[in-house]
Amino acid sequence: MGRVSADSFRSPAVTLLLGEDSWVTHVDNGIRYEFDVTKCMFSPGNITEKLRIASLDCSGETVVDLYAGIGYFTIPYLVCAGAARVHACEWNPHAVAALRRNLQLNGVSQRCTVHQGDSRQLQLSGGADRVNLGLIPSSEEGWPAACRLLRRDRGGVLHVHQNVPSRPPRGAGTATPRDGGRGSGQPPGPGRSLRREWREWAEDASRRIAALLLDAHGQPWRTTVLHIEHVKSYAPHVDHVVLDLECRPV
């Protein structure tokens, strides 16, 4: 196994050394995922965020997952959080095949609509209570689509993923993150001094998304930072975080 490729699919660099079938099974939090390990990326470091999504109460909600992959977040929304309907968007055909398989395996395919293709061109608008933007290093290209997708009458919540750089504490070196990039859900190192950069990024994202909402809906919206979640250390002084942003029409 090598580094994840920098292509548009974030393809894994994996060579099969033994056997002929590269499909594997992974189970966490009672959810079964099957995928081709040579074609689809899987990050064990995202487990804390999957557990957090699973703990939400999304009863009756319509959720859009703009970067569904094999169902990392799509399936917890359906199995655990109780979403009424999830629209899962994915453009990697290998991931789409695994996503459809995993929806069937977990018994939730009837409550999920799979949209294969570029999520920025998704032909939906104005019906989402919640939009998941689970792409790193940045989901920014999906922000305009996410704003367009939120319900016009009462808005909803965006879960915005981002790799945020942090200035190292004075005197600190550049050691590899203690968790090897797989994440523990806790800030690395001293932690507190790093959170200022997360807040600054979140506040900037909130302002920019408010402007996108105005453009998308033709009226002012209020954006409120509900929570900033640390998912994992991605690289020295780079952290994968998630912004929970409440968006409401004024």
PDB file of C-alpha atoms in Angstrom:
ATOM      1  CA  MET A   1       0.000   0.000   0.000  1.00  0.00           C
ATOM      2  CA  GLY A   2       1.328   3.385  -1.026  1.00  0.00           C
ATOM      3  CA  ARG A   3       0.095   6.958  -0.714  1.00  0.00           C
ATOM      4  CA  VAL A   4      -3.381   7.872  -1.901  1.00  0.00           C
ATOM      5  CA  SER A   5      -3.095   9.309  -5.428  1.00  0.00           C
ATOM      6  CA  ALA A   6      -3.682  13.002  -6.049  1.00  0.00           C
ATOM      7  CA  ASP A   7      -6.145  12.276  -8.859  1.00  0.00           C
ATOM      8  CA  SER A   8      -9.805  13.312  -8.873  1.00  0.00           C
ATOM      9  CA  PHE A   9     -10.850   9.911  -7.464  1.00  0.00           C
ATOM     10  CA  ARG A  10      -8.235   9.873  -4.621  1.00  0.00           C
ATOM     11  CA  SER A  11      -7.340   6.405  -5.933  1.00  0.00           C
ATOM     12  CA  PRO A  12      -5.395   4.054  -3.665  1.00  0.00           C
ATOM     13  CA  ALA A  13      -1.940   2.870  -4.714  1.00  0.00           C
ATOM     14  CA  VAL A  14      -2.348  -0.798  -3.783  1.00  0.00           C
ATOM     15  CA  THR A  15      -0.764  -3.899  -5.293  1.00  0.00           C
ATOM     16  CA  LEU A  16      -2.396  -7.288  -4.740  1.00  0.00           C
ATOM     17  CA  LEU A  17       0.382  -9.684  -3.697  1.00  0.00           C
ATOM     18  CA  LEU A  18      -1.630 -12.832  -2.996  1.00  0.00           C
ATOM     19  CA  GLY A  19      -4.990 -14.021  -4.260  1.00  0.00           C
ATOM     20  CA  GLU A  20      -7.206 -12.989  -7.162  1.00  0.00           C
ATOM     21  CA  ASP A  21     -10.094 -11.120  -5.484  1.00  0.00           C
ATOM     22  CA  SER A  22      -9.307  -7.619  -4.217  1.00  0.00           C
ATOM     23  CA  TRP A  23     -12.743  -7.035  -2.644  1.00  0.00           C
ATOM     24  CA  VAL A  24     -12.518  -6.786   1.144  1.00  0.00           C
ATOM     25  CA  THR A  25     -14.971  -6.453   4.050  1.00  0.00           C
ATOM     26  CA  HIS A  26     -14.679  -3.934   6.878  1.00  0.00           C
ATOM     27  CA  VAL A  27     -17.096  -3.646   9.800  1.00  0.00           C
ATOM     28  CA  ASP A  28     -17.321  -0.741  12.247  1.00  0.00           C
ATOM     29  CA  ASN A  29     -20.137   0.396  14.506  1.00  0.00           C
ATOM     30  CA  GLY A  30     -22.236  -2.507  13.244  1.00  0.00           C
ATOM     31  CA  ILE A  31     -22.068  -1.294   9.627  1.00  0.00           C
ATOM     32  CA  ARG A  32     -20.617  -3.539   6.940  1.00  0.00           C
ATOM     33  CA  TYR A  33     -18.587  -2.043   4.117  1.00  0.00           C
ATOM     34  CA  GLU A  34     -17.361  -4.020   1.117  1.00  0.00           C
ATOM     35  CA  PHE A  35     -15.093  -2.482  -1.517  1.00  0.00           C
ATOM     36  CA  ASP A  36     -12.290  -3.184  -3.981  1.00  0.00           C
ATOM     37  CA  VAL A  37      -9.179  -2.237  -2.035  1.00  0.00           C
ATOM     38  CA  THR A  38      -7.254  -1.575  -5.282  1.00  0.00           C
ATOM     39  CA  LYS A  39      -9.883   0.868  -6.582  1.00  0.00           C
ATOM     40  CA  CYS A  40     -11.453   2.604  -3.571  1.00  0.00           C
ATOM     41  CA  MET A  41      -9.853   4.605  -0.777  1.00  0.00           C
ATOM     42  CA  PHE A  42     -10.780   3.812   2.841  1.00  0.00           C
ATOM     43  CA  SER A  43      -9.558   5.898   5.785  1.00  0.00           C
ATOM     44  CA  PRO A  44      -9.731   4.246   9.224  1.00  0.00           C
ATOM     45  CA  GLY A  45      -8.880   7.629  10.740  1.00  0.00           C
ATOM     46  CA  ASN A  46     -12.384   8.894   9.982  1.00  0.00           C
ATOM     47  CA  ILE A  47     -14.003   6.514  12.498  1.00  0.00           C
ATOM     48  CA  THR A  48     -14.590   9.247  15.098  1.00  0.00           C
ATOM     49  CA  GLU A  49     -16.505  11.359  12.583  1.00  0.00           C
ATOM     50  CA  LYS A  50     -18.546   8.355  11.429  1.00  0.00           C
ATOM     51  CA  LEU A  51     -19.461   7.679  15.067  1.00  0.00           C
ATOM     52  CA  ARG A  52     -20.379  11.340  15.552  1.00  0.00           C
ATOM     53  CA  ILE A  53     -22.641  11.304  12.489  1.00  0.00           C
ATOM     54  CA  ALA A  54     -24.209   8.072  13.748  1.00  0.00           C
ATOM     55  CA  SER A  55     -25.051   9.799  17.052  1.00  0.00           C
ATOM     56  CA  LEU A  56     -27.048  12.615  15.387  1.00  0.00           C
ATOM     57  CA  ASP A  57     -30.835  12.653  15.375  1.00  0.00           C
ATOM     58  CA  CYS A  58     -31.774  13.094  11.721  1.00  0.00           C
ATOM     59  CA  SER A  59     -35.286  11.675  12.033  1.00  0.00           C
ATOM     60  CA  GLY A  60     -37.442  12.829   9.135  1.00  0.00           C
ATOM     61  CA  GLU A  61     -34.588  14.695   7.470  1.00  0.00           C
ATOM     62  CA  THR A  62     -33.468  14.718   3.861  1.00  0.00           C
ATOM     63  CA  VAL A  63     -29.663  14.562   3.716  1.00  0.00           C
ATOM     64  CA  VAL A  64     -27.375  15.112   0.729  1.00  0.00           C
ATOM     65  CA  ASP A  65     -23.916  13.521   0.849  1.00  0.00           C
ATOM     66  CA  LEU A  66     -21.942  15.342  -1.844  1.00  0.00           C
ATOM     67  CA  TYR A  67     -18.905  13.023  -1.687  1.00  0.00           C
ATOM     68  CA  ALA A  68     -20.359   9.650  -0.772  1.00  0.00           C
ATOM     69  CA  GLY A  69     -17.528   7.292  -1.715  1.00  0.00           C
ATOM     70  CA  ILE A  70     -18.443   3.755  -0.683  1.00  0.00           C
ATOM     71  CA  GLY A  71     -20.922   5.082   1.890  1.00  0.00           C
ATOM     72  CA  TYR A  72     -18.635   6.161   4.747  1.00  0.00           C
ATOM     73  CA  PHE A  73     -21.171   8.724   5.984  1.00  0.00           C
ATOM     74  CA  THR A  74     -24.195   7.915   3.822  1.00  0.00           C
ATOM     75  CA  ILE A  75     -24.823   4.620   5.588  1.00  0.00           C
ATOM     76  CA  PRO A  76     -24.440   5.912   9.194  1.00  0.00           C
ATOM     77  CA  TYR A  77     -26.976   8.642   8.338  1.00  0.00           C
ATOM     78  CA  LEU A  78     -29.428   5.932   7.283  1.00  0.00           C
ATOM     79  CA  VAL A  79     -28.685   3.072   9.696  1.00  0.00           C
ATOM     80  CA  CYS A  80     -27.946   5.013  12.887  1.00  0.00           C
ATOM     81  CA  ALA A  81     -29.057   8.646  12.585  1.00  0.00           C
ATOM     82  CA  GLY A  82     -32.477   7.808  11.160  1.00  0.00           C
ATOM     83  CA  ALA A  83     -32.472  10.044   8.077  1.00  0.00           C
ATOM     84  CA  ALA A  84     -35.648   9.630   6.039  1.00  0.00           C
ATOM     85  CA  ARG A  85     -33.843   9.969   2.697  1.00  0.00           C
ATOM     86  CA  VAL A  86     -30.224  10.386   1.637  1.00  0.00           C
ATOM     87  CA  HIS A  87     -29.092  11.556  -1.778  1.00  0.00           C
ATOM     88  CA  ALA A  88     -25.597  10.100  -2.251  1.00  0.00           C
ATOM     89  CA  CYS A  89     -23.379  11.704  -4.907  1.00  0.00           C
ATOM     90  CA  GLU A  90     -20.228  10.036  -6.226  1.00  0.00           C
ATOM     91  CA  TRP A  91     -18.298  10.151  -9.510  1.00  0.00           C
ATOM     92  CA  ASN A  92     -15.850   7.245  -9.081  1.00  0.00           C
ATOM     93  CA  PRO A  93     -17.597   4.292 -10.802  1.00  0.00           C
ATOM     94  CA  HIS A  94     -15.756   1.764  -8.608  1.00  0.00           C
ATOM     95  CA  ALA A  95     -16.933   3.566  -5.469  1.00  0.00           C
ATOM     96  CA  VAL A  96     -20.488   3.754  -6.845  1.00  0.00           C
ATOM     97  CA  ALA A  97     -20.499  -0.028  -7.348  1.00  0.00           C
ATOM     98  CA  ALA A  98     -19.366  -0.517  -3.740  1.00  0.00           C
ATOM     99  CA  LEU A  99     -21.875   2.068  -2.468  1.00  0.00           C
ATOM    100  CA  ARG A 100     -24.807   0.290  -4.094  1.00  0.00           C
ATOM    101  CA  ARG A 101     -23.576  -3.028  -2.713  1.00  0.00           C
ATOM    102  CA  ASN A 102     -23.179  -1.606   0.796  1.00  0.00           C
ATOM    103  CA  LEU A 103     -26.638  -0.041   0.784  1.00  0.00           C
ATOM    104  CA  GLN A 104     -28.060  -3.474   0.000  1.00  0.00           C
ATOM    105  CA  LEU A 105     -25.892  -5.237   2.604  1.00  0.00           C
ATOM    106  CA  ASN A 106     -27.088  -2.864   5.328  1.00  0.00           C
ATOM    107  CA  GLY A 107     -30.746  -2.955   4.286  1.00  0.00           C
ATOM    108  CA  VAL A 108     -31.157   0.749   3.521  1.00  0.00           C
ATOM    109  CA  SER A 109     -31.123   0.914  -0.279  1.00  0.00           C
ATOM    110  CA  GLN A 110     -34.826   1.884  -0.418  1.00  0.00           C
ATOM    111  CA  ARG A 111     -34.114   5.144   1.438  1.00  0.00           C
ATOM    112  CA  CYS A 112     -31.129   6.218  -0.663  1.00  0.00           C
ATOM    113  CA  THR A 113     -30.932   7.722  -4.142  1.00  0.00           C
ATOM    114  CA  VAL A 114     -27.503   7.366  -5.755  1.00  0.00           C
ATOM    115  CA  HIS A 115     -26.420  10.115  -8.153  1.00  0.00           C
ATOM    116  CA  GLN A 116     -23.377   9.114 -10.226  1.00  0.00           C
ATOM    117  CA  GLY A 117     -21.411  12.050 -11.594  1.00  0.00           C
ATOM    118  CA  ASP A 118     -20.053  15.452 -10.602  1.00  0.00           C
ATOM    119  CA  SER A 119     -21.905  16.630  -7.486  1.00  0.00           C
ATOM    120  CA  ARG A 120     -21.338  20.254  -8.525  1.00  0.00           C
ATOM    121  CA  GLN A 121     -23.772  19.586 -11.373  1.00  0.00           C
ATOM    122  CA  LEU A 122     -26.377  17.807  -9.246  1.00  0.00           C
ATOM    123  CA  GLN A 123     -29.879  18.490 -10.551  1.00  0.00           C
ATOM    124  CA  LEU A 124     -31.494  18.991  -7.161  1.00  0.00           C
ATOM    125  CA  SER A 125     -32.276  22.189  -5.302  1.00  0.00           C
ATOM    126  CA  GLY A 126     -33.942  23.475  -2.181  1.00  0.00           C
ATOM    127  CA  GLY A 127     -34.876  20.250  -0.401  1.00  0.00           C
ATOM    128  CA  ALA A 128     -32.040  19.324   1.980  1.00  0.00           C
ATOM    129  CA  ASP A 129     -32.139  19.637   5.756  1.00  0.00           C
ATOM    130  CA  ARG A 130     -28.462  18.695   5.956  1.00  0.00           C
ATOM    131  CA  VAL A 131     -25.555  18.524   3.497  1.00  0.00           C
ATOM    132  CA  ASN A 132     -22.396  16.528   4.148  1.00  0.00           C
ATOM    133  CA  LEU A 133     -19.222  17.806   2.439  1.00  0.00           C
ATOM    134  CA  GLY A 134     -16.772  15.057   3.368  1.00  0.00           C
ATOM    135  CA  LEU A 135     -13.886  15.820   1.008  1.00  0.00           C
ATOM    136  CA  ILE A 136     -10.311  16.717   1.940  1.00  0.00           C
ATOM    137  CA  PRO A 137      -8.005  18.533   1.549  1.00  0.00           C
ATOM    138  CA  SER A 138     -10.921  20.881   0.777  1.00  0.00           C
ATOM    139  CA  SER A 139     -14.620  20.653  -0.030  1.00  0.00           C
ATOM    140  CA  GLU A 140     -14.750  24.302  -1.116  1.00  0.00           C
ATOM    141  CA  GLU A 141     -15.668  23.541  -4.736  1.00  0.00           C
ATOM    142  CA  GLY A 142     -18.861  21.947  -3.394  1.00  0.00           C
ATOM    143  CA  TRP A 143     -19.951  24.946  -1.302  1.00  0.00           C
ATOM    144  CA  PRO A 144     -22.094  26.601  -4.035  1.00  0.00           C
ATOM    145  CA  ALA A 145     -23.946  23.329  -4.687  1.00  0.00           C
ATOM    146  CA  ALA A 146     -24.462  22.783  -0.953  1.00  0.00           C
ATOM    147  CA  CYS A 147     -25.949  26.265  -0.579  1.00  0.00           C
ATOM    148  CA  ARG A 148     -28.294  25.671  -3.491  1.00  0.00           C
ATOM    149  CA  LEU A 149     -29.431  22.344  -1.998  1.00  0.00           C
ATOM    150  CA  LEU A 150     -30.547  23.645   1.413  1.00  0.00           C
ATOM    151  CA  ARG A 151     -34.270  24.113   2.003  1.00  0.00           C
ATOM    152  CA  ARG A 152     -35.362  27.603   1.040  1.00  0.00           C
ATOM    153  CA  ASP A 153     -38.013  27.862   3.745  1.00  0.00           C
ATOM    154  CA  ARG A 154     -35.970  27.018   6.834  1.00  0.00           C
ATOM    155  CA  GLY A 155     -32.400  26.187   5.748  1.00  0.00           C
ATOM    156  CA  GLY A 156     -30.393  23.514   7.498  1.00  0.00           C
ATOM    157  CA  VAL A 157     -26.897  22.405   8.523  1.00  0.00           C
ATOM    158  CA  LEU A 158     -23.712  21.991   6.513  1.00  0.00           C
ATOM    159  CA  HIS A 159     -20.944  19.618   7.672  1.00  0.00           C
ATOM    160  CA  VAL A 160     -17.858  21.103   6.009  1.00  0.00           C
ATOM    161  CA  HIS A 161     -14.591  19.111   5.964  1.00  0.00           C
ATOM    162  CA  GLN A 162     -11.233  20.836   5.529  1.00  0.00           C
ATOM    163  CA  ASN A 163      -7.518  20.303   6.122  1.00  0.00           C
ATOM    164  CA  VAL A 164      -6.487  23.340   8.176  1.00  0.00           C
ATOM    165  CA  PRO A 165      -2.804  24.256   8.644  1.00  0.00           C
ATOM    166  CA  SER A 166      -1.683  25.378  12.076  1.00  0.00           C
ATOM    167  CA  ARG A 167       1.335  27.363  13.135  1.00  0.00           C
ATOM    168  CA  PRO A 168       3.475  25.135  15.360  1.00  0.00           C
ATOM    169  CA  PRO A 169       3.959  26.156  18.997  1.00  0.00           C
ATOM    170  CA  ARG A 170       7.168  28.085  19.618  1.00  0.00           C
ATOM    171  CA  GLY A 171      10.111  25.719  19.852  1.00  0.00           C
ATOM    172  CA  ALA A 172       8.197  22.761  18.426  1.00  0.00           C
ATOM    173  CA  GLY A 173       9.751  20.499  15.830  1.00  0.00           C
ATOM    174  CA  THR A 174       8.105  18.855  12.852  1.00  0.00           C
ATOM    175  CA  ALA A 175       7.664  15.313  14.129  1.00  0.00           C
ATOM    176  CA  THR A 176       5.267  12.988  12.366  1.00  0.00           C
ATOM    177  CA  PRO A 177       1.785  13.033  13.984  1.00  0.00           C
ATOM    178  CA  ARG A 178       1.603  10.517  16.805  1.00  0.00           C
ATOM    179  CA  ASP A 179      -1.310   8.723  15.199  1.00  0.00           C
ATOM    180  CA  GLY A 180       0.316   8.404  11.772  1.00  0.00           C
ATOM    181  CA  GLY A 181      -2.511  10.401  10.223  1.00  0.00           C
ATOM    182  CA  ARG A 182      -5.136   7.879  11.308  1.00  0.00           C
ATOM    183  CA  GLY A 183      -6.611  10.052  13.997  1.00  0.00           C
ATOM    184  CA  SER A 184      -7.807   9.725  17.542  1.00  0.00           C
ATOM    185  CA  GLY A 185     -10.398  12.491  17.507  1.00  0.00           C
ATOM    186  CA  GLN A 186      -8.197  14.514  19.880  1.00  0.00           C
ATOM    187  CA  PRO A 187      -6.021  17.516  18.964  1.00  0.00           C
ATOM    188  CA  PRO A 188      -2.330  16.638  18.498  1.00  0.00           C
ATOM    189  CA  GLY A 189       0.375  17.975  20.775  1.00  0.00           C
ATOM    190  CA  PRO A 190      -0.549  20.863  23.074  1.00  0.00           C
ATOM    191  CA  GLY A 191      -3.826  21.251  21.137  1.00  0.00           C
ATOM    192  CA  ARG A 192      -5.145  24.485  22.605  1.00  0.00           C
ATOM    193  CA  SER A 193      -2.802  26.764  20.651  1.00  0.00           C
ATOM    194  CA  LEU A 194      -3.844  25.076  17.417  1.00  0.00           C
ATOM    195  CA  ARG A 195      -7.546  25.708  17.783  1.00  0.00           C
ATOM    196  CA  ARG A 196      -7.219  29.402  17.018  1.00  0.00           C
ATOM    197  CA  GLU A 197      -6.483  28.533  13.372  1.00  0.00           C
ATOM    198  CA  TRP A 198      -9.511  26.253  13.260  1.00  0.00           C
ATOM    199  CA  ARG A 199     -11.748  29.047  14.574  1.00  0.00           C
ATOM    200  CA  GLU A 200     -10.309  31.562  12.121  1.00  0.00           C
ATOM    201  CA  TRP A 201     -10.932  29.192   9.213  1.00  0.00           C
ATOM    202  CA  ALA A 202     -14.473  28.419  10.452  1.00  0.00           C
ATOM    203  CA  GLU A 203     -15.379  32.099  10.812  1.00  0.00           C
ATOM    204  CA  ASP A 204     -14.043  32.858   7.338  1.00  0.00           C
ATOM    205  CA  ALA A 205     -15.949  29.892   5.867  1.00  0.00           C
ATOM    206  CA  SER A 206     -19.115  31.073   7.619  1.00  0.00           C
ATOM    207  CA  ARG A 207     -18.855  34.530   6.045  1.00  0.00           C
ATOM    208  CA  ARG A 208     -18.130  33.179   2.581  1.00  0.00           C
ATOM    209  CA  ILE A 209     -20.954  30.658   2.719  1.00  0.00           C
ATOM    210  CA  ALA A 210     -23.382  33.393   3.808  1.00  0.00           C
ATOM    211  CA  ALA A 211     -22.453  35.277   0.628  1.00  0.00           C
ATOM    212  CA  LEU A 212     -22.977  32.118  -1.474  1.00  0.00           C
ATOM    213  CA  LEU A 213     -26.387  31.588   0.129  1.00  0.00           C
ATOM    214  CA  LEU A 214     -27.386  35.137  -0.779  1.00  0.00           C
ATOM    215  CA  ASP A 215     -26.349  34.492  -4.385  1.00  0.00           C
ATOM    216  CA  ALA A 216     -28.156  31.137  -4.503  1.00  0.00           C
ATOM    217  CA  HIS A 217     -31.462  32.199  -2.945  1.00  0.00           C
ATOM    218  CA  GLY A 218     -31.665  35.953  -3.528  1.00  0.00           C
ATOM    219  CA  GLN A 219     -32.149  36.836   0.145  1.00  0.00           C
ATOM    220  CA  PRO A 220     -29.933  37.229   3.223  1.00  0.00           C
ATOM    221  CA  TRP A 221     -29.128  34.179   5.354  1.00  0.00           C
ATOM    222  CA  ARG A 222     -27.697  33.912   8.852  1.00  0.00           C
ATOM    223  CA  THR A 223     -24.826  31.438   9.340  1.00  0.00           C
ATOM    224  CA  THR A 224     -23.846  30.231  12.802  1.00  0.00           C
ATOM    225  CA  VAL A 225     -20.837  28.100  13.776  1.00  0.00           C
ATOM    226  CA  LEU A 226     -22.334  25.310  15.863  1.00  0.00           C
ATOM    227  CA  HIS A 227     -19.258  23.143  16.363  1.00  0.00           C
ATOM    228  CA  ILE A 228     -15.732  22.460  15.110  1.00  0.00           C
ATOM    229  CA  GLU A 229     -14.726  18.792  15.275  1.00  0.00           C
ATOM    230  CA  HIS A 230     -11.138  17.547  15.091  1.00  0.00           C
ATOM    231  CA  VAL A 231     -11.077  14.313  13.076  1.00  0.00           C
ATOM    232  CA  LYS A 232      -7.390  13.490  12.740  1.00  0.00           C
ATOM    233  CA  SER A 233      -3.876  14.814  12.258  1.00  0.00           C
ATOM    234  CA  TYR A 234      -3.360  14.695   8.503  1.00  0.00           C
ATOM    235  CA  ALA A 235       0.285  15.793   8.399  1.00  0.00           C
ATOM    236  CA  PRO A 236       2.675  17.786  10.587  1.00  0.00           C
ATOM    237  CA  HIS A 237       0.775  20.955  11.537  1.00  0.00           C
ATOM    238  CA  VAL A 238      -2.168  20.084   9.281  1.00  0.00           C
ATOM    239  CA  ASP A 239      -5.432  18.905  10.853  1.00  0.00           C
ATOM    240  CA  HIS A 240      -8.567  17.432   9.316  1.00  0.00           C
ATOM    241  CA  VAL A 241     -11.487  19.271  10.926  1.00  0.00           C
ATOM    242  CA  VAL A 242     -15.243  19.477  10.340  1.00  0.00           C
ATOM    243  CA  LEU A 243     -17.312  22.636  10.693  1.00  0.00           C
ATOM    244  CA  ASP A 244     -20.977  22.224  11.615  1.00  0.00           C
ATOM    245  CA  LEU A 245     -22.565  25.370  10.160  1.00  0.00           C
ATOM    246  CA  GLU A 246     -26.218  26.251  10.739  1.00  0.00           C
ATOM    247  CA  CYS A 247     -27.693  28.224   7.816  1.00  0.00           C
ATOM    248  CA  ARG A 248     -31.082  29.946   8.169  1.00  0.00           C
ATOM    249  CA  PRO A 249     -32.902  32.431   5.916  1.00  0.00           C
ATOM    250  CA  VAL A 250     -33.447  35.788   7.603  1.00  0.00           C
TER     251      VAL A 250
END
